[in-house]
Every structure is written in structure tokens, then in C-alpha cells.
Amino acid sequence: MKAPRNKTIDIGVDEGARYLERCIRPDGPRELEEIIDRTICGDFFETVSTLPTKFVDLLIADPPYNLDKDFNGKKFKRTSDELYEEYTESWIHAVIPLLKEDATIYVCCDWRSSASVNRVLGKYFHVQNRITWQREKGRGALSNWKNSMEDIWFATNSKTYTFNVEDVKIRRKVIAPYKVDGKPKDWEETKSGNFRNTYPSNFWDDISVPYWSMPENTAHPTQKPEKLLAKLILASSNAGDIIFDPFLGSGSTSVAAKKLRRHYVGIEINEQYCVWAEKRLEMAEADPTIQGYADGVFWERNTGGLSQTRQKSNSI
């Protein structure tokens, strides 16, 4: 029995059969209208060749890291840096035909594989930046520093690309408010405190990994937070654009895209994770909020604004 506040989505495949039925299978070439706003249940390398060309505005990829990890019975084993780089190049090469000329690419990785990912992206795209985000969660070590950071490489298919910096400002508390003629300068005085909306850097310390009391949480071992995906989606796409995730997992990319009025296509090989993704997409229809994002800004980690303001319904 779960605790009353434990909202973790962990329904099994049998119990969630109706969600799995919503997914499509890679059974031949597909037109765009057949795959848009859908979860494709299948192996990426078998599926990618069935997809239409040049339909992706934004690619967000969270492939298995070069670590020993059990994904619901499908085990990914750590290998050499050289072999992991070959693996990275194989899937990146496969998605290139799907990208529009002005598409943006984000690839998640850990510190061990970050250099390999950067090298491969540099062969095919314009590498713009490296984002490092602090997830905090992680085991301590007696003989090393606790590993609580992950990287996201930001690249573009050409020198023309979307970047909506005004849509991803962060609301931070003002410690020492500065006034001119008795009025706030570059900050806002509210009942909840004094705040300033600031431009984001490439270091993100305002994101919590999903945990048991959050409605978005699933039993997936490496689930990305919706807040993190929302930043990437708002910055690098526009309403109505198509977001593609070739390693969908429990569906965070598709869910965030839906909540932010974008279209989505996701590929996931594991039926269990497809069930959770479809369950979350259904939940998004009733609740389009994203924890940590409200009033058009991203709030600092664990600040009052996270729960005080609710987004208006904005599903497609």
C-alpha cells in the first residue's frame, strides 16, 4: 500500500492495457498525420526509417547514459567511451533526415559521456552551448564528490533557429532590494516577497527531480522533470511546432509539449513506460500545470510561487 500522499504512477501493463492500445507500432512507413501527438511503441532503430522526413522543429533526446542501468528488465551495460561514441553517432545520424533546416537539438548526458556527445554533435550540427543542471539527487561517496549534475548539449541544424529568451526568465527573490526615488528598480514588490525576473544562464539550480508526492512522478529510474523539458520547449520552439523525442521513457517530453501547446511524437521501446506516458498525457488534459512554472516565469526551487499560482488550461 502506498502512502496517501504518494502519487507515483506505477500501474502495470495489464492494468494499463487501454493506454498501451493508444500507442502505434512501427509496421511500415507513416505519414505525419498518423504519428503526430502519438506515442510509438517500438525500437528506435527499427522505427526511425518509417517516419516522414523534415518534420521535426525540436529534437530532445535522453538516450541511455554510458552506465549500468536496468530499464524495466532491459539492461544497458556500461561500455568503453569509444563504443558509446559510436552508439551516439548511430542514432544521431539516423535522426538527421527528420530535422527541419532550422531545427534545434538538445541531448541529455552525464559527465562521463558529455565529451563524446559533444564530439558527435560537432560533426553534424552547430553546437551552441552546454547546459548543466543540478538534480541534487545522487549517492554520496567516501572517496569522491557526490555526482549531482547532468549536462544537456544545445545544438542547431543551421545558423537560423528559434530562441525565445523572454519565455524562459527565472523569478528570483531579491535579497537586498534597491530603490530609486523610493520605487523598486528592476524588481517587483509582492505580498509573497520581493522578486526579479532574470535571464537564464546555462547553469540551472532551480529544478527538482520528480519525487513521490508529485503527480508527474513515475517508477521510471531516470525520469526527467517536466520543468526541465518546459525550459527547452519554450526557449526553442513556438506554439504548434513539433517536438520529437526518440527515447521517450515515461513521457516527460510529450507531456510538457502538450501542456505548452506544442505537438509531439515520441518513440519508446518499453511497453511499461508507454503505459505511463499515455497515462500522464491523459492526466495533462485535466491538469496542464507544470510544477515550478507559473505566470509565464520559472520559479526558484522550493519557493512559494510553485504552488500559489496555477496555469490556465492551454492544451492543443
PDB file of C-alpha atoms in Angstrom, residues 68-196:
ATOM      1  CA  ASP A  68      24.892   0.090 -15.933  1.00  0.00           C
ATOM      2  CA  LYS A  69      21.132   0.582 -15.721  1.00  0.00           C
ATOM      3  CA  ASP A  70      18.084  -1.676 -15.676  1.00  0.00           C
ATOM      4  CA  PHE A  71      15.154  -0.193 -17.583  1.00  0.00           C
ATOM      5  CA  ASN A  72      12.314  -2.468 -16.510  1.00  0.00           C
ATOM      6  CA  GLY A  73      14.191  -5.605 -17.483  1.00  0.00           C
ATOM      7  CA  LYS A  74      16.047  -4.152 -20.478  1.00  0.00           C
ATOM      8  CA  LYS A  75      19.594  -3.756 -19.225  1.00  0.00           C
ATOM      9  CA  PHE A  76      22.011  -1.203 -20.607  1.00  0.00           C
ATOM     10  CA  LYS A  77      25.629  -2.036 -19.812  1.00  0.00           C
ATOM     11  CA  ARG A  78      28.440   0.452 -19.492  1.00  0.00           C
ATOM     12  CA  THR A  79      30.940   0.157 -22.308  1.00  0.00           C
ATOM     13  CA  SER A  80      34.073   1.962 -23.497  1.00  0.00           C
ATOM     14  CA  ASP A  81      33.973   5.645 -24.383  1.00  0.00           C
ATOM     15  CA  GLU A  82      34.755   4.715 -27.994  1.00  0.00           C
ATOM     16  CA  LEU A  83      31.831   2.303 -28.298  1.00  0.00           C
ATOM     17  CA  TYR A  84      29.441   4.717 -26.614  1.00  0.00           C
ATOM     18  CA  GLU A  85      30.519   7.403 -29.068  1.00  0.00           C
ATOM     19  CA  GLU A  86      29.781   5.018 -31.935  1.00  0.00           C
ATOM     20  CA  TYR A  87      26.346   4.346 -30.449  1.00  0.00           C
ATOM     21  CA  THR A  88      25.702   8.081 -30.135  1.00  0.00           C
ATOM     22  CA  GLU A  89      26.739   8.694 -33.728  1.00  0.00           C
ATOM     23  CA  SER A  90      24.498   5.865 -34.956  1.00  0.00           C
ATOM     24  CA  TRP A  91      21.295   7.319 -33.522  1.00  0.00           C
ATOM     25  CA  ILE A  92      22.179  10.931 -34.324  1.00  0.00           C
ATOM     26  CA  HIS A  93      22.949  10.015 -37.931  1.00  0.00           C
ATOM     27  CA  ALA A  94      19.561   8.281 -38.116  1.00  0.00           C
ATOM     28  CA  VAL A  95      17.560  11.335 -36.961  1.00  0.00           C
ATOM     29  CA  ILE A  96      19.198  13.887 -39.257  1.00  0.00           C
ATOM     30  CA  PRO A  97      16.756  13.272 -42.171  1.00  0.00           C
ATOM     31  CA  LEU A  98      13.840  14.019 -39.821  1.00  0.00           C
ATOM     32  CA  LEU A  99      15.009  17.524 -38.910  1.00  0.00           C
ATOM     33  CA  LYS A 100      13.847  20.762 -40.494  1.00  0.00           C
ATOM     34  CA  GLU A 101      16.541  23.129 -41.717  1.00  0.00           C
ATOM     35  CA  ASP A 102      16.038  25.428 -38.713  1.00  0.00           C
ATOM     36  CA  ALA A 103      15.603  22.651 -36.135  1.00  0.00           C
ATOM     37  CA  THR A 104      17.148  22.693 -32.675  1.00  0.00           C
ATOM     38  CA  ILE A 105      18.693  19.683 -30.924  1.00  0.00           C
ATOM     39  CA  TYR A 106      19.111  19.004 -27.198  1.00  0.00           C
ATOM     40  CA  VAL A 107      20.891  15.867 -25.968  1.00  0.00           C
ATOM     41  CA  CYS A 108      20.989  14.849 -22.294  1.00  0.00           C
ATOM     42  CA  CYS A 109      24.036  13.096 -20.843  1.00  0.00           C
ATOM     43  CA  ASP A 110      26.123  12.629 -17.726  1.00  0.00           C
ATOM     44  CA  TRP A 111      29.668  13.824 -17.120  1.00  0.00           C
ATOM     45  CA  ARG A 112      31.241  10.594 -18.369  1.00  0.00           C
ATOM     46  CA  SER A 113      29.578  10.731 -21.788  1.00  0.00           C
ATOM     47  CA  SER A 114      29.413  14.509 -22.186  1.00  0.00           C
ATOM     48  CA  ALA A 115      32.632  14.801 -24.182  1.00  0.00           C
ATOM     49  CA  SER A 116      31.579  12.015 -26.557  1.00  0.00           C
ATOM     50  CA  VAL A 117      28.195  13.618 -27.179  1.00  0.00           C
ATOM     51  CA  ASN A 118      29.842  16.980 -27.860  1.00  0.00           C
ATOM     52  CA  ARG A 119      32.236  15.494 -30.403  1.00  0.00           C
ATOM     53  CA  VAL A 120      29.470  13.746 -32.332  1.00  0.00           C
ATOM     54  CA  LEU A 121      27.165  16.761 -32.336  1.00  0.00           C
ATOM     55  CA  GLY A 122      30.032  18.913 -33.609  1.00  0.00           C
ATOM     56  CA  LYS A 123      30.353  16.705 -36.684  1.00  0.00           C
ATOM     57  CA  TYR A 124      26.791  17.346 -37.853  1.00  0.00           C
ATOM     58  CA  PHE A 125      25.442  20.480 -36.161  1.00  0.00           C
ATOM     59  CA  HIS A 126      26.307  23.900 -34.801  1.00  0.00           C
ATOM     60  CA  VAL A 127      26.991  23.384 -31.098  1.00  0.00           C
ATOM     61  CA  GLN A 128      25.699  26.462 -29.277  1.00  0.00           C
ATOM     62  CA  ASN A 129      26.177  25.732 -25.584  1.00  0.00           C
ATOM     63  CA  ARG A 130      26.265  23.194 -22.771  1.00  0.00           C
ATOM     64  CA  ILE A 131      23.644  23.397 -20.048  1.00  0.00           C
ATOM     65  CA  THR A 132      24.438  21.874 -16.666  1.00  0.00           C
ATOM     66  CA  TRP A 133      21.567  21.239 -14.304  1.00  0.00           C
ATOM     67  CA  GLN A 134      21.720  20.360 -10.628  1.00  0.00           C
ATOM     68  CA  ARG A 135      19.422  17.471  -9.823  1.00  0.00           C
ATOM     69  CA  GLU A 136      20.815  17.108  -6.278  1.00  0.00           C
ATOM     70  CA  LYS A 137      19.621  13.528  -6.010  1.00  0.00           C
ATOM     71  CA  GLY A 138      22.535  11.118  -6.067  1.00  0.00           C
ATOM     72  CA  ARG A 139      24.516   8.829  -3.822  1.00  0.00           C
ATOM     73  CA  GLY A 140      27.353  10.207  -1.790  1.00  0.00           C
ATOM     74  CA  ALA A 141      30.801   8.654  -1.925  1.00  0.00           C
ATOM     75  CA  LEU A 142      33.538   8.428   0.689  1.00  0.00           C
ATOM     76  CA  SER A 143      36.353   8.834  -1.840  1.00  0.00           C
ATOM     77  CA  ASN A 144      34.785  11.160  -4.431  1.00  0.00           C
ATOM     78  CA  TRP A 145      32.463  14.128  -4.873  1.00  0.00           C
ATOM     79  CA  LYS A 146      28.746  13.387  -4.942  1.00  0.00           C
ATOM     80  CA  ASN A 147      27.540  13.230  -8.543  1.00  0.00           C
ATOM     81  CA  SER A 148      24.525  15.578  -8.658  1.00  0.00           C
ATOM     82  CA  MET A 149      24.931  17.272 -12.056  1.00  0.00           C
ATOM     83  CA  GLU A 150      23.919  16.377 -15.594  1.00  0.00           C
ATOM     84  CA  ASP A 151      24.599  18.045 -18.935  1.00  0.00           C
ATOM     85  CA  ILE A 152      22.366  18.947 -21.853  1.00  0.00           C
ATOM     86  CA  TRP A 153      24.071  19.871 -25.114  1.00  0.00           C
ATOM     87  CA  PHE A 154      22.351  22.586 -27.159  1.00  0.00           C
ATOM     88  CA  ALA A 155      22.928  22.437 -30.923  1.00  0.00           C
ATOM     89  CA  THR A 156      21.193  23.700 -34.052  1.00  0.00           C
ATOM     90  CA  ASN A 157      20.840  22.339 -37.560  1.00  0.00           C
ATOM     91  CA  SER A 158      21.776  25.712 -39.078  1.00  0.00           C
ATOM     92  CA  LYS A 159      22.620  29.241 -38.008  1.00  0.00           C
ATOM     93  CA  THR A 160      18.916  30.107 -38.201  1.00  0.00           C
ATOM     94  CA  TYR A 161      16.994  28.842 -35.207  1.00  0.00           C
ATOM     95  CA  THR A 162      14.360  29.726 -32.598  1.00  0.00           C
ATOM     96  CA  PHE A 163      15.363  31.046 -29.198  1.00  0.00           C
ATOM     97  CA  ASN A 164      12.643  32.726 -27.126  1.00  0.00           C
ATOM     98  CA  VAL A 165      14.679  34.042 -24.231  1.00  0.00           C
ATOM     99  CA  GLU A 166      11.819  36.167 -22.884  1.00  0.00           C
ATOM    100  CA  ASP A 167       9.775  32.988 -22.369  1.00  0.00           C
ATOM    101  CA  VAL A 168      12.272  31.348 -20.012  1.00  0.00           C
ATOM    102  CA  LYS A 169      13.028  34.016 -17.439  1.00  0.00           C
ATOM    103  CA  ILE A 170      13.577  32.942 -13.847  1.00  0.00           C
ATOM    104  CA  ARG A 171      11.860  34.655 -10.912  1.00  0.00           C
ATOM    105  CA  ARG A 172      14.388  35.075  -8.119  1.00  0.00           C
ATOM    106  CA  LYS A 173      13.991  36.551  -4.668  1.00  0.00           C
ATOM    107  CA  VAL A 174      15.665  39.908  -4.144  1.00  0.00           C
ATOM    108  CA  ILE A 175      17.869  39.773  -1.047  1.00  0.00           C
ATOM    109  CA  ALA A 176      18.874  43.438  -0.960  1.00  0.00           C
ATOM    110  CA  PRO A 177      16.199  45.447  -2.821  1.00  0.00           C
ATOM    111  CA  TYR A 178      17.481  48.611  -4.484  1.00  0.00           C
ATOM    112  CA  LYS A 179      15.211  51.619  -4.937  1.00  0.00           C
ATOM    113  CA  VAL A 180      15.375  54.826  -6.986  1.00  0.00           C
ATOM    114  CA  ASP A 181      13.206  57.723  -5.829  1.00  0.00           C
ATOM    115  CA  GLY A 182      11.567  55.349  -3.376  1.00  0.00           C
ATOM    116  CA  LYS A 183      10.463  52.892  -6.079  1.00  0.00           C
ATOM    117  CA  PRO A 184      11.796  49.383  -6.834  1.00  0.00           C
ATOM    118  CA  LYS A 185      14.473  49.277  -9.549  1.00  0.00           C
ATOM    119  CA  ASP A 186      14.319  46.152 -11.744  1.00  0.00           C
ATOM    120  CA  TRP A 187      12.324  44.183  -9.190  1.00  0.00           C
ATOM    121  CA  GLU A 188       8.722  43.746  -8.053  1.00  0.00           C
ATOM    122  CA  GLU A 189       7.261  44.079  -4.571  1.00  0.00           C
ATOM    123  CA  THR A 190       4.539  41.483  -3.829  1.00  0.00           C
ATOM    124  CA  LYS A 191       2.722  40.057  -0.816  1.00  0.00           C
ATOM    125  CA  SER A 192       4.908  36.956  -1.131  1.00  0.00           C
ATOM    126  CA  GLY A 193       8.161  38.921  -1.166  1.00  0.00           C
ATOM    127  CA  ASN A 194      10.393  40.901  -3.487  1.00  0.00           C
ATOM    128  CA  PHE A 195      11.216  39.320  -6.851  1.00  0.00           C
ATOM    129  CA  ARG A 196      13.196  39.985 -10.015  1.00  0.00           C
TER     130      ARG A 196
END
